[in-house]
C-alpha positions in Angstrom: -134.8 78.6 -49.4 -136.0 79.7 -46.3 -133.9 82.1 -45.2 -134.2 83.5 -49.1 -138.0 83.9 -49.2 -139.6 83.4 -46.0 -138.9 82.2 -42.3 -141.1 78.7 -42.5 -140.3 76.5 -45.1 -142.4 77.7 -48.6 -142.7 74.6 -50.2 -142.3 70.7 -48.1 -140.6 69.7 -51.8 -141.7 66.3 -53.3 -141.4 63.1 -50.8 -138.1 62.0 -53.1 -135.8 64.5 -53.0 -133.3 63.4 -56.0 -135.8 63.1 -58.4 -136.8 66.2 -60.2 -135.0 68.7 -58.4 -137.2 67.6 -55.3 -139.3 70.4 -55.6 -141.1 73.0 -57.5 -138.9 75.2 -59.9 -141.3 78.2 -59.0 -141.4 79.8 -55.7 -144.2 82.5 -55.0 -143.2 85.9 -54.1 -145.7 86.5 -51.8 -146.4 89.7 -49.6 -147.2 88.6 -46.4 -147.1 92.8 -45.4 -144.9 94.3 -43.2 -145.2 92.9 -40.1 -144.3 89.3 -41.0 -140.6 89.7 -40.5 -141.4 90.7 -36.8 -143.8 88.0 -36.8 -141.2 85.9 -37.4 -138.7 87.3 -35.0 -140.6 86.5 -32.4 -141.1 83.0 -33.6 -145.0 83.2 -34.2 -146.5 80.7 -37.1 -142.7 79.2 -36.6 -142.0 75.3 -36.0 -141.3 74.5 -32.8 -141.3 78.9 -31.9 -138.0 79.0 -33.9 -136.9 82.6 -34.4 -136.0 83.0 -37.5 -136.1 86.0 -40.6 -136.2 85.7 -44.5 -134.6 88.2 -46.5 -137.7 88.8 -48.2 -139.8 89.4 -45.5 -137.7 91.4 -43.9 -137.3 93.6 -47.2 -140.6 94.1 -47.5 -140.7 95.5 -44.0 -140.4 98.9 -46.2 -140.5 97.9 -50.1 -143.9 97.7 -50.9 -146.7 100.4 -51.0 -149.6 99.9 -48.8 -152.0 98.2 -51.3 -148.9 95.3 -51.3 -147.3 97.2 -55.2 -143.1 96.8 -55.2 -141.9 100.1 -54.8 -138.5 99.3 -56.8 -138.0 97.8 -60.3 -135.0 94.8 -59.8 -132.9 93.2 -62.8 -131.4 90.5 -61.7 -129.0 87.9 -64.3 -126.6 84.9 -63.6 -123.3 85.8 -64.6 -120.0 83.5 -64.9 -116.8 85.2 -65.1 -113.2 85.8 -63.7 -114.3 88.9 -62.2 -113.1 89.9 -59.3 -112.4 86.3 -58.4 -108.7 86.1 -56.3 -107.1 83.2 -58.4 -108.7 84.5 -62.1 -111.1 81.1 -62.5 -114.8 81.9 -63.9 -117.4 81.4 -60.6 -120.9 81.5 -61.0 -122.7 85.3 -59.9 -125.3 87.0 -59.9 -125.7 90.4 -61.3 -128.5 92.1 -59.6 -129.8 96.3 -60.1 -132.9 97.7 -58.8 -134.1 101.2 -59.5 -135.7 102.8 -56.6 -137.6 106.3 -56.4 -134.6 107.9 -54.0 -131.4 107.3 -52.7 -133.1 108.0 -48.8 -135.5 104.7 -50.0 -132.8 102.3 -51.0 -130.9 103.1 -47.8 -134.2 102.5 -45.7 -134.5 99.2 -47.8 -131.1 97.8 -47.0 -131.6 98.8 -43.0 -135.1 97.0 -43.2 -133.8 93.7 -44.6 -130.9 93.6 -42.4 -133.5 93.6 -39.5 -130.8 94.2 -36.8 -133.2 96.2 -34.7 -135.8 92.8 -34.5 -132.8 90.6 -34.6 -132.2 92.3 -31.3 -135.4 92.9 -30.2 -136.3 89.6 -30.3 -133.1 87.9 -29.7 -133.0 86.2 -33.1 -129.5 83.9 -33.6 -127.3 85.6 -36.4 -127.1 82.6 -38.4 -130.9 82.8 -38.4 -131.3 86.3 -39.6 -131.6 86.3 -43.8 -128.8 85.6 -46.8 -126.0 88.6 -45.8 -123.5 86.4 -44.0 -123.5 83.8 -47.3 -122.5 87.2 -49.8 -120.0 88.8 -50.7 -120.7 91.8 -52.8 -117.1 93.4 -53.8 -118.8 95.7 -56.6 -121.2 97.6 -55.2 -122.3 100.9 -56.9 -125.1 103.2 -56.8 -126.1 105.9 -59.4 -128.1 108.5 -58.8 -130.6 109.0 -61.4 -132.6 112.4 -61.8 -136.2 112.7 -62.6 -136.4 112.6 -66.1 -137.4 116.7 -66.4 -133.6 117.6 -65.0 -131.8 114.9 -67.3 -129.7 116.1 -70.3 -131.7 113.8 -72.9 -135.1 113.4 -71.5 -136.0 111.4 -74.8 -139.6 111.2 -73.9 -140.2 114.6 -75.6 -138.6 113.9 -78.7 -140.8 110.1 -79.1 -143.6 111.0 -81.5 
């Protein structure tokens, strides 16, 4: 979970943990700002001055407006299907889109969670550096949506 939400554990769990899950079905999505991720990176607020980076930290390096408001709209669903799968079993997936204001935002979103230039920096251990090296994403797409005044149906003008 750590290297999901946040470098330092978010939640110790319960002291037995088989019974319930062993912790809390809810994590927090907090914004910790910015400069967490290189917080982090460096190993401050760490056990022990581990160096270590959570994908979301490190995505909000550049996701979130200044007042801490997401600046991208995500659907995310499970999935469980045979596709794409090499021997045509159903797996479990995730089917995740976000809808970002420009194509130059997304691409500056995906180079801040990667982090390579604190990973670097800071000399952070590849297996310690966010969720990239567990996925596989064989069906990536982007789209290109206009601004609703240069689409072919705007819609919004015809809604009484």
């Amino acid at each position: 979970m750590q290297y999901m939400f946040h470098a330092p554990a978010v939640h110790p769990g319960n002291p037995d943990q088989l019974t319930d899950g062993g912790g809390p079905s809810f994590l927090p999505a907090e914004n910790r700002g910015p400069g967490y991720a290189e917080r982090t990176a460096q190993g401050i607020g760490l056990p022990r001055g581990e160096r270590r980076m959570g994908h979301l930290s490190t995505l909000q390096r550049s996701s979130r407006a200044p007042d801490g408001t997401p600046m991208h709209v995500r659907v995310d669903g499970p999935g469980f299907d045979a596709l794409d799968v090499p021997d045509g079993s159903s797996q479990p997936k995730l089917h995740f889109s976000v809808f970002v204001p420009t194509a130059d935002f997304f691409g500056r979103m995906r180079r801040s969670q990667a982090a390579v230039d604190l990973a670097r920096r800071h000399r952070v251990a590849e297996q310690d550096n966010g969720l990239e090296r567990f996925l596989t994403c064989t069906r990536r797409q982007n789209f290109l949506i206009p601004p609703r005044r240069h689409r072919a149906f705007p819609l919004l003008e015809l809604a009484d």
